[in-house]
Coordinates of C-alpha atoms and ligand atoms in Angstrom, one line a residue:
X60 CA 124.7 119.0 139.2
X61 CA 122.2 116.3 140.2
X62 CA 120.6 114.4 137.3
X63 CA 117.1 115.9 137.0
X64 CA 115.7 112.5 135.9
X65 CA 116.5 110.3 138.7
X66 CA 112.9 110.0 140.0
X67 CA 109.4 110.4 138.6
X68 CA 106.0 109.8 140.0
X69 CA 105.3 107.6 136.9
X70 CA 107.8 105.9 134.6
X71 CA 106.2 104.8 131.3
X72 CA 108.3 102.0 129.6
X73 CA 108.0 102.2 125.8
X74 CA 106.8 105.2 123.7
X75 CA 104.7 103.1 121.3
X76 CA 101.0 103.2 120.3
X77 CA 99.9 102.8 123.9
X78 CA 102.8 104.4 125.8
X79 CA 102.5 107.8 124.1
X80 CA 98.8 108.0 125.1
X81 CA 99.5 107.1 128.7
X82 CA 102.4 109.6 129.0
X83 CA 100.3 112.4 127.5
X84 CA 97.2 111.7 129.5
X85 CA 99.0 111.3 132.9
X86 CA 101.0 114.5 132.4
X87 CA 97.8 116.5 132.0
X88 CA 97.9 116.8 135.8
X89 CA 100.8 119.3 136.4
X90 CA 101.3 117.9 139.8
X91 CA 102.4 114.5 138.5
X92 CA 105.9 114.0 137.0
X93 CA 106.0 111.6 134.1
X94 CA 109.1 110.1 132.5
X95 CA 108.7 108.2 129.2
X96 CA 111.6 105.9 128.2
X97 CA 111.7 104.7 124.6
X98 CA 114.4 102.4 123.3
X99 CA 114.2 103.6 119.7
X100 CA 114.9 107.0 118.1
X101 CA 112.6 110.0 118.5
X102 CA 111.8 113.3 116.8
X103 CA 110.9 116.8 117.8
X104 CA 107.9 117.6 115.6
X105 CA 105.4 115.6 113.6
X106 CA 107.0 116.9 110.4
X107 CA 110.4 115.7 111.7
X108 CA 108.9 112.2 112.0
X109 CA 111.0 109.8 109.9
X110 CA 108.1 107.4 109.1
X111 CA 105.5 109.7 107.7
X112 CA 104.5 108.3 104.3
X113 CA 101.5 106.1 104.9
X114 CA 101.7 104.5 101.4
X115 CA 104.7 102.4 102.4
X116 CA 105.9 100.6 105.6
X117 CA 109.5 101.3 106.6
X118 CA 110.0 97.9 108.1
X119 CA 112.2 96.2 105.4
X120 CA 115.7 94.9 106.0
X121 CA 118.0 97.4 107.7
X122 CA 115.2 99.7 108.9
X123 CA 116.3 102.0 111.6
X124 CA 112.8 102.0 113.1
X125 CA 112.2 98.3 113.8
X126 CA 113.2 95.3 115.9
X127 CA 113.2 92.0 114.0
X128 CA 112.6 88.6 115.7
X129 CA 113.1 85.1 114.3
X130 CA 109.8 83.2 114.9
X131 CA 108.3 79.8 114.2
X132 CA 104.8 80.3 112.6
X133 CA 104.1 76.5 112.6
X134 CA 106.3 73.5 113.1
X135 CA 108.9 73.6 110.3
X136 CA 107.7 77.0 109.1
X137 CA 110.3 79.5 110.3
X138 CA 109.9 83.2 109.6
X139 CA 110.7 86.7 110.9
X140 CA 108.5 89.2 112.6
X141 CA 109.0 93.0 113.0
X142 CA 107.9 95.5 115.6
X143 CA 108.2 99.2 115.6
X144 CA 111.1 100.5 117.6
X145 CA 110.7 104.3 117.4
X146 CA 108.6 107.0 119.1
X147 CA 105.1 105.9 118.1
X148 CA 106.1 102.2 118.1
X149 CA 104.5 99.8 115.7
X150 CA 101.8 102.4 115.1
X151 CA 104.4 104.6 113.5
X152 CA 105.4 102.1 110.9
X153 CA 102.1 100.2 110.3
X154 CA 99.5 100.0 107.6
X155 CA 97.4 102.9 109.0
X156 CA 94.3 100.6 109.1
X157 CA 92.4 101.8 112.2
X158 CA 89.4 99.6 112.9
X159 CA 87.9 99.0 116.3
X160 CA 87.4 95.6 117.8
X161 CA 83.7 94.6 117.3
X162 CA 80.9 94.3 119.8
X163 CA 81.3 90.5 119.7
X164 CA 85.0 90.8 120.5
X165 CA 84.4 92.5 123.8
X166 CA 82.2 89.6 125.0
X167 CA 85.6 87.8 125.7
X168 CA 86.8 90.6 127.9
X169 CA 86.1 91.2 131.6
X170 CA 82.6 92.6 132.2
X171 CA 83.9 96.1 132.9
X172 CA 85.2 96.1 129.3
X173 CA 81.9 95.5 127.6
X174 CA 81.4 97.3 124.3
X175 CA 79.0 99.7 126.0
X176 CA 81.8 100.5 128.5
X177 CA 84.6 101.0 126.0
X178 CA 82.6 103.0 123.4
X179 CA 83.1 106.3 125.2
X180 CA 86.9 105.8 125.0
X181 CA 86.7 104.9 121.3
X182 CA 84.7 108.0 120.6
X183 CA 87.0 110.2 122.7
X184 CA 90.2 109.1 120.9
X185 CA 89.0 109.8 117.3
X186 CA 88.3 112.6 115.0
X187 CA 86.2 110.9 112.4
X188 CA 85.8 112.9 109.2
X189 CA 83.1 110.7 107.7
X190 CA 80.6 109.9 110.5
X191 CA 79.1 112.1 113.2
X192 CA 76.7 110.2 115.4
X193 CA 76.5 108.5 118.8
X194 CA 79.0 105.8 117.8
X195 CA 81.7 108.1 116.5
X196 CA 83.8 110.9 117.9
X197 CA 84.7 114.1 115.9
X198 CA 87.0 116.0 118.3
X199 CA 89.6 113.4 119.5
X200 CA 93.4 113.3 118.8
X201 CA 93.4 110.5 116.2
X202 CA 92.2 111.4 112.7
X203 CA 90.1 108.8 111.0
X204 CA 89.0 108.9 107.3
X205 CA 88.1 106.5 104.6
X206 CA 89.1 106.5 101.0
X207 CA 86.1 107.7 98.8
X208 CA 85.0 105.0 96.3
X209 CA 85.9 107.3 93.3
X210 CA 89.5 107.5 94.6
X211 CA 90.1 103.8 95.0
X212 CA 93.1 102.3 93.3
X213 CA 92.3 100.1 90.3
X214 CA 92.8 96.9 92.2
X215 CA 90.6 98.0 95.2
X216 CA 87.9 99.2 92.9
X217 CA 87.8 95.9 91.0
X218 CA 88.0 93.9 94.2
X219 CA 85.0 95.9 95.6
X220 CA 83.0 95.3 92.4
X221 CA 83.9 91.6 92.5
X222 CA 82.8 91.2 96.1
X223 CA 79.5 93.0 95.5
X224 CA 79.0 90.9 92.3
X225 CA 79.5 87.8 94.4
X226 CA 76.7 88.9 96.7
X227 CA 78.7 90.1 99.7
X228 CA 77.0 93.0 101.5
X229 CA 78.3 96.5 101.6
X230 CA 79.7 97.7 105.0
X231 CA 80.2 101.4 104.7
X232 CA 81.5 101.8 108.3
X233 CA 83.9 99.2 109.6
X234 CA 83.7 101.0 113.0
X235 CA 80.0 100.3 113.1
X236 CA 78.3 97.2 114.4
X237 CA 80.8 94.8 112.9
X238 CA 78.4 92.9 110.7
X239 CA 80.9 92.3 108.0
X240 CA 80.9 92.8 104.2
X241 CA 82.9 94.8 101.8
X242 CA 83.8 98.4 102.8
X243 CA 86.4 101.1 103.1
X244 CA 89.1 100.8 105.8
X245 CA 89.1 103.6 108.4
X246 CA 92.6 105.1 108.2
X247 CA 94.5 107.1 110.8
X248 CA 95.9 109.3 108.0
X249 CA 95.8 113.1 107.7
X250 CA 97.3 115.4 105.0
X251 CA 99.4 112.6 103.5
X252 CA 100.8 111.5 106.8
X253 CA 100.3 108.3 108.9
X254 CA 99.4 109.8 112.3
X255 CA 100.8 107.8 115.2
X256 CA 100.0 108.4 118.8
X257 CA 103.4 110.1 119.1
X258 CA 102.2 112.7 116.7
X259 CA 98.6 112.9 117.9
X260 CA 99.1 112.7 121.7
X261 CA 102.7 113.0 122.7
X262 CA 104.1 115.9 120.6
X263 CA 101.3 118.3 121.6
X264 CA 102.2 117.6 125.2
X265 CA 105.9 117.8 124.9
X266 CA 106.2 121.3 126.2
X267 CA 104.9 120.4 129.7
X268 CA 107.5 120.8 132.4
X269 CA 106.3 117.7 134.2
X270 CA 106.7 115.4 131.1
X271 CA 110.2 114.1 130.1
X272 CA 110.7 112.0 127.1
X273 CA 114.0 110.1 126.7
X274 CA 114.6 108.2 123.5
X275 CA 117.4 105.7 122.7
X276 CA 116.8 104.6 126.3
X277 CA 116.4 100.9 126.8
X278 CA 114.8 99.7 130.1
X279 CA 116.6 96.5 131.1
X280 CA 115.0 95.6 134.4
X281 CA 112.0 96.5 136.6
X282 CA 113.2 97.0 140.2
X283 CA 111.3 95.7 143.2
X284 CA 111.6 96.0 147.0
X285 CA 109.7 92.9 148.2
X286 CA 106.5 93.0 146.3
X287 CA 106.6 96.7 145.7
X288 CA 107.8 98.3 142.4
X289 CA 110.3 100.9 143.1
X290 CA 111.7 101.9 139.6
X291 CA 113.6 100.7 136.6
X292 CA 117.1 100.2 135.4
X293 CA 117.7 101.9 132.1
X294 CA 120.6 101.8 129.6
X295 CA 121.4 104.8 127.3
X296 CA 124.6 105.5 125.5
X297 CA 126.3 102.5 127.1
X298 CA 125.5 103.9 130.6
X299 CA 123.2 102.1 133.0
X300 CA 121.3 104.0 135.7
X301 CA 118.4 103.6 138.1
X302 CA 115.2 105.7 137.9
X303 CA 113.0 105.6 141.0
X304 CA 109.3 105.7 140.4
X305 CA 106.1 105.6 142.4
X306 CA 104.5 103.7 139.6
X307 CA 105.8 101.9 136.5
X308 CA 103.5 101.5 133.5
X309 CA 104.8 98.9 131.1
X310 CA 103.9 99.7 127.4
X311 CA 106.8 98.0 125.7
X312 CA 104.5 96.0 123.4
X313 CA 103.3 92.4 123.4
X314 CA 106.8 90.9 122.9
X315 CA 109.0 93.1 125.1
X316 CA 106.5 93.6 128.0
X317 CA 106.5 89.9 128.9
X318 CA 110.3 89.6 128.2
X319 CA 111.0 92.5 130.6
X320 CA 108.7 91.0 133.2
X321 CA 110.5 87.6 133.0
X322 CA 114.0 89.2 133.0
X323 CA 112.9 91.0 136.2
X324 CA 111.7 87.8 137.9
X325 CA 108.0 87.8 137.2
X326 CA 106.7 84.9 135.1
X327 CA 106.4 81.1 135.1
X328 CA 108.5 80.0 138.1
X329 CA 110.1 76.9 136.4
X330 CA 111.0 78.8 133.3
X331 CA 112.7 81.6 135.3
X332 CA 114.6 79.1 137.4
X333 CA 115.8 77.3 134.3
X334 CA 117.3 80.6 133.1
X335 CA 118.9 81.4 136.5
X336 CA 116.6 84.3 137.1
X337 CA 115.7 85.0 140.8
X338 CA 111.9 84.7 141.2
X339 CA 110.1 87.7 142.4
X340 CA 106.6 86.3 141.6
X341 CA 105.3 83.1 140.0
X342 CA 102.9 84.3 137.3
X343 CA 102.4 81.4 134.8
X344 CA 100.5 83.5 132.3
X345 CA 103.4 85.8 131.4
X346 CA 104.4 85.2 127.7
X347 CA 101.8 82.4 127.5
X348 CA 99.1 81.8 125.0
X349 CA 99.3 84.9 122.9
X350 CA 97.0 85.2 119.9
X351 CA 97.4 86.8 116.4
X352 CA 96.0 86.6 112.9
X353 CA 97.4 83.9 110.6
X354 CA 97.5 85.3 107.1
X355 CA 97.8 83.3 103.9
X356 CA 98.9 85.0 100.7
X357 CA 97.2 84.4 97.4
X358 CA 99.8 85.7 94.9
X359 CA 98.9 86.9 91.4
X360 CA 100.6 88.5 88.4
X361 CA 99.1 91.6 86.9
X362 CA 98.5 91.5 83.1
X363 CA 99.5 95.1 82.5
X364 CA 100.2 97.9 84.9
X365 CA 97.6 98.7 87.6
X366 CA 96.8 102.3 88.6
X367 CA 97.6 103.2 92.2
X368 CA 97.2 106.9 92.9
X369 CA 99.5 109.1 95.0
X370 CA 96.9 108.8 97.8
X371 CA 96.5 105.0 97.8
X372 CA 97.1 103.6 101.3
X373 CA 98.5 100.1 101.8
X374 CA 95.0 98.6 102.0
X375 CA 91.9 100.8 101.5
X376 CA 89.1 98.3 101.3
X377 CA 88.6 94.9 102.9
X378 CA 86.0 92.1 102.8
X379 CA 85.0 90.5 106.2
X380 CA 83.3 87.2 105.7
X381 CA 82.6 85.3 109.0
X382 CA 86.0 85.0 110.7
X383 CA 87.9 85.9 107.6
X384 CA 89.2 89.2 106.4
X385 CA 90.3 89.4 102.7
X386 CA 92.7 92.3 101.9
X387 CA 93.6 93.5 98.4
X388 CA 96.9 95.2 99.1
X389 CA 97.2 98.1 96.7
X390 CA 100.8 97.3 95.5
X391 CA 103.3 94.4 95.5
X392 CA 105.1 94.0 98.8
X393 CA 108.4 95.1 97.2
X394 CA 106.7 98.5 96.8
X395 CA 104.8 98.5 100.1
X396 CA 107.9 97.3 102.1
X397 CA 110.9 98.5 100.2
X398 CA 113.6 95.8 100.2
X399 CA 111.2 92.9 101.1
X400 CA 112.0 91.0 97.9
X401 CA 108.4 90.1 97.1
X402 CA 107.7 91.3 93.5
X403 CA 104.2 89.8 93.1
X404 CA 101.1 91.4 94.5
X405 CA 98.9 89.4 96.8
X406 CA 95.4 89.1 98.2
X407 CA 95.8 88.6 102.0
X408 CA 93.5 86.0 103.6
X409 CA 93.5 86.8 107.4
X410 CA 91.9 84.4 109.9
X411 CA 90.6 86.9 112.4
X412 CA 89.4 84.4 115.0
X413 CA 91.8 81.5 115.2
X414 CA 92.3 78.7 117.7
X415 CA 96.1 79.0 117.6
X416 CA 97.8 80.3 120.7
X417 CA 101.6 80.9 120.9
X418 CA 104.3 81.4 123.6
X419 CA 107.1 83.8 124.1
X420 CA 110.0 82.3 126.1
X421 CA 113.4 83.6 127.2
X422 CA 116.5 81.9 125.8
X423 CA 118.7 83.3 128.6
X424 CA 118.8 85.9 131.4
X425 CA 120.5 88.4 129.1
X426 CA 118.6 91.3 127.7
X427 CA 120.5 91.2 124.4
X428 CA 119.4 87.5 123.7
X429 CA 116.3 87.3 121.5
X430 CA 113.3 85.4 122.9
X431 CA 111.9 82.2 121.3
X432 CA 108.5 83.0 119.7
X433 CA 106.2 80.1 118.6
X434 CA 102.9 80.9 117.0
X435 CA 101.5 77.3 116.4
X436 CA 99.4 78.5 113.5
X437 CA 97.2 76.1 111.5
X438 CA 97.5 73.3 114.0
X439 CA 93.7 72.8 114.6
X440 CA 91.6 71.2 111.9
X441 CA 89.1 74.1 112.1
X442 CA 91.8 76.8 111.5
X443 CA 93.1 74.8 108.5
X444 CA 89.6 74.5 107.2
X445 CA 88.9 78.2 107.6
X446 CA 92.1 79.2 105.9
X447 CA 91.3 76.8 103.0
X448 CA 87.8 78.4 102.8
X449 CA 89.5 81.8 102.6
X450 CA 91.7 80.6 99.8
X451 CA 88.6 79.4 97.9
X452 CA 86.7 82.7 98.4
X453 CA 89.8 84.6 97.4
X454 CA 90.3 82.5 94.2
X455 CA 86.6 82.9 93.3
X456 CA 87.1 86.7 93.5
X457 CA 90.3 86.6 91.5
X458 CA 88.4 84.7 88.8
X459 CA 85.4 87.1 88.8
X460 CA 84.6 89.1 85.7
X461 CA 85.8 92.3 87.5
X462 CA 89.3 91.0 88.4
X463 CA 90.1 88.3 85.8
X464 CA 90.9 90.9 83.0
X465 CA 93.5 92.5 85.3
X466 CA 95.4 89.6 86.7
X467 CA 96.4 85.9 86.7
X468 CA 96.4 83.9 90.0
X469 CA 99.9 82.3 90.5
X470 CA 98.5 79.4 92.5
X471 CA 95.1 77.6 92.2
X472 CA 95.9 75.2 95.0
X473 CA 93.4 75.1 97.9
X474 CA 94.9 72.7 100.4
X475 CA 96.7 72.4 103.7
X476 CA 100.0 72.2 101.8
X477 CA 99.4 75.5 100.1
X478 CA 98.2 77.1 103.4
X479 CA 101.5 76.2 105.0
X480 CA 103.5 77.2 101.8
X481 CA 102.0 80.7 101.8
X482 CA 101.6 81.2 105.6
X483 CA 102.4 84.5 107.2
X484 CA 101.2 86.6 110.1
X485 CA 99.3 89.9 110.1
X486 CA 101.7 91.2 112.9
X487 CA 98.8 91.7 115.3
X488 CA 100.3 89.9 118.3
X489 CA 98.2 90.4 121.5
X490 CA 97.4 88.8 124.8
X491 CA 100.9 87.8 126.0
X492 CA 100.0 89.2 129.6
X493 CA 96.3 88.8 129.5
X494 CA 93.8 90.6 131.8
X495 CA 91.2 88.5 133.6
X496 CA 88.8 88.4 136.5
X497 CA 90.1 87.3 139.9
X498 CA 89.3 83.6 139.4
X499 CA 91.3 83.4 136.2
X500 CA 94.7 81.7 137.1
X501 CA 96.3 82.5 133.7
X502 CA 95.5 86.3 134.0
X503 CA 98.6 88.4 134.5
X504 CA 96.7 91.7 135.2
X505 CA 93.4 92.4 136.8
X506 CA 90.6 94.2 135.0
X507 CA 92.3 97.6 135.7
X508 CA 95.5 96.3 134.2
X509 CA 97.5 96.2 137.4
X510 CA 99.9 93.3 137.6
X511 CA 98.6 90.8 140.1
X512 CA 100.6 90.1 143.3
X513 CA 102.8 93.3 143.1
X514 CA 102.2 96.9 144.0
X515 CA 102.8 99.9 141.7
X516 CA 103.1 98.0 138.3
X517 CA 100.6 98.4 135.5
X518 CA 100.5 97.2 131.9
X519 CA 99.0 99.4 129.2
X520 CA 99.6 97.9 125.8
X521 CA 98.3 95.0 123.5
X522 CA 99.8 92.4 125.9
X523 CA 96.7 92.8 128.2
X524 CA 94.1 92.0 125.5
X525 CA 92.3 88.8 126.6
X526 CA 92.5 87.8 122.9
X527 CA 93.4 89.5 119.7
X528 CA 90.3 91.3 118.3
X529 CA 88.7 90.2 115.1
X530 CA 90.0 93.4 113.4
X531 CA 93.5 94.9 113.5
X532 CA 94.5 95.9 117.1
X533 CA 95.8 99.4 116.7
X534 CA 92.5 101.4 117.5
X535 CA 91.9 99.0 120.4
X536 CA 95.4 99.6 121.7
X537 CA 94.7 103.4 121.8
X538 CA 91.4 102.8 123.6
X539 CA 93.0 100.5 126.2
X540 CA 95.7 103.1 126.9
X541 CA 93.0 105.8 127.2
X542 CA 91.1 103.7 129.8
X543 CA 94.1 102.7 131.8
X544 CA 95.1 106.3 132.0
X545 CA 91.7 107.1 133.4
X546 CA 92.1 104.3 136.0
X547 CA 95.4 105.7 137.1
X548 CA 94.0 109.2 137.4
X549 CA 91.1 108.1 139.7
Ligands
FAD1110 C1 104.6 96.4 110.2 C2 103.3 96.4 111.1 C3 102.1 96.7 110.4 C4 100.9 96.7 111.2 N1 99.8 97.2 110.6 C5 98.7 97.4 111.4 C6 97.6 98.1 110.8 O1 97.6 98.6 109.7 N2 96.5 98.2 111.6 C7 96.4 97.7 112.9 O2 95.4 97.8 113.6 N3 97.5 97.1 113.4 C8 98.6 97.0 112.7 N4 99.8 96.4 113.3 C9 99.7 96.1 114.7 C10 99.7 97.4 115.6 O3 100.5 98.4 115.0 C11 100.2 97.0 117.0 O4 99.3 96.0 117.5 C12 100.2 98.2 118.0 O5 100.9 99.3 117.4 C13 100.9 97.7 119.2 O6 100.9 98.8 120.2 P1 101.7 98.6 121.6 O7 101.6 99.8 122.3 O8 101.2 97.3 122.2 O9 103.2 98.3 121.1 P2 104.2 99.1 120.2 O10 103.4 100.1 119.4 O11 104.9 98.1 119.4 O12 105.1 99.9 121.2 C14 106.1 99.3 122.0 C15 107.2 100.4 122.2 O13 108.0 100.0 123.3 C16 109.4 100.2 123.0 N5 110.1 99.3 123.8 C17 110.2 97.9 123.8 N6 111.0 97.5 124.7 C18 111.5 98.5 125.4 C19 112.3 98.7 126.5 N7 112.9 97.6 127.1 N8 112.6 99.9 127.0 C20 112.1 101.0 126.4 N9 111.2 100.9 125.3 C21 110.9 99.7 124.8 C22 109.4 99.9 121.5 O14 110.6 100.4 120.9 C23 108.1 100.4 121.0 O15 108.2 101.8 120.6 C24 101.0 96.4 112.6 C25 102.2 96.1 113.2 C26 103.3 96.1 112.4 C27 104.6 95.7 113.1

């Protein structure tokens, strides 16, 4: 019998935060066949989902749901970085913080992505339990709710009181105008579950005869005939096969999307040649100048035990001050990420608008070899100054009358040395295949997210963001996938 999955109108590569949205939306048209290929494991129902509990992140050592990369955060600061590798992608294993990019963020996007233009998609994707007005949606697939003040964990409640006591304004809706201040985090959580786009979009569509989802299926190459995309090569269970497609939508995330493009011959020409990869198209922006949020940890020791309720998410309230976001995580990382070996709780100091830009480069032409990922954090004087300012604000809060009785800071050092010693990343990597207007030579995709210079190839994931938003990227990733799906249906 012929293999029924040898061809599809559209192949979506990667069933992560964005890919699940695209596969579900495009298969709404019964006349279009859609094949979603996901390299990680899957599940048949939301209740089957192995990564439900939003109070922890299943990304520690040995996790079956992640891919781990060695990275360099700054010269001589090596680290590791994880991405989700499971149906739902990084959104299935993340902190469930679901905050939109701000109005100011979209001024750095092409004009057709102004806040005014993206707001309808943000409203359409969400089902907000707390706000019902012309900025919010109440009927979309993604549930959004905030932790009521009276249910905050002891550390979040004390942090909130400390921030208000220090004169920071209250920001009850982080999906509002983005003015900043202390406020509850919008969470994509429902009934004790972290709701990924796999649960919200894909599973309800899984009965459609024109939608096929194949998990444990790793796409190893995009296939071209001249400058036309004709399909992909995929490996599953040790067998490689070819799938023909009228259109390929890359949604493999901001690391694997550029890696796959480069392995397939699209990227900076010199770099491809030095790895013995035949060049299909010279696109210098592939894998180049990505952005993310450097995050410095302020560790502290608790004096006694701290109350964290059964419903406490990973982070439930944050303080946005200028370009900084200060996050009181509700438990030590050893609890939040079982197996992480970090027993002390921390205040996270995220720099949400940073100068640093990183690169992703191949180390060979083989799919199994890990790429080289360099962040170049804290290299500009202004990034270092901002992170030091964040340390100072964080320490002031830790020493406030509200927090001081509960804890003892483990480091009082505000310096470049301590910035580097406590440097991490928020895991918000974006912009490794940026979109741009026609005159932008570094742009990989146009403003409709089609790869420039080839036919039939679209990118719909956080790779295409011109720059990481000044909030976590998950809600914006869903919005981008919604809009790209609309473009492809026009
Ligand atoms: C641990 C962690 C915590 C985070 N916390 C938050 C948070 O609380 N809030 C927030 O806003 N952001 C958070 N983020 C970031 C956010 O989750 C991501 O930015 C977002 O999910 C990225 O969406 P994406 O569609 O670009 O990629 P992903 O969701 O990563 O999806 C990519 C998918 O493609 C698959 N894939 C890759 N290569 C291939 C291939 N060759 N063939 C087939 N499939 C492939 C992967 O397995 C994966 O499922 C977090 C990220 C991590 C890792």
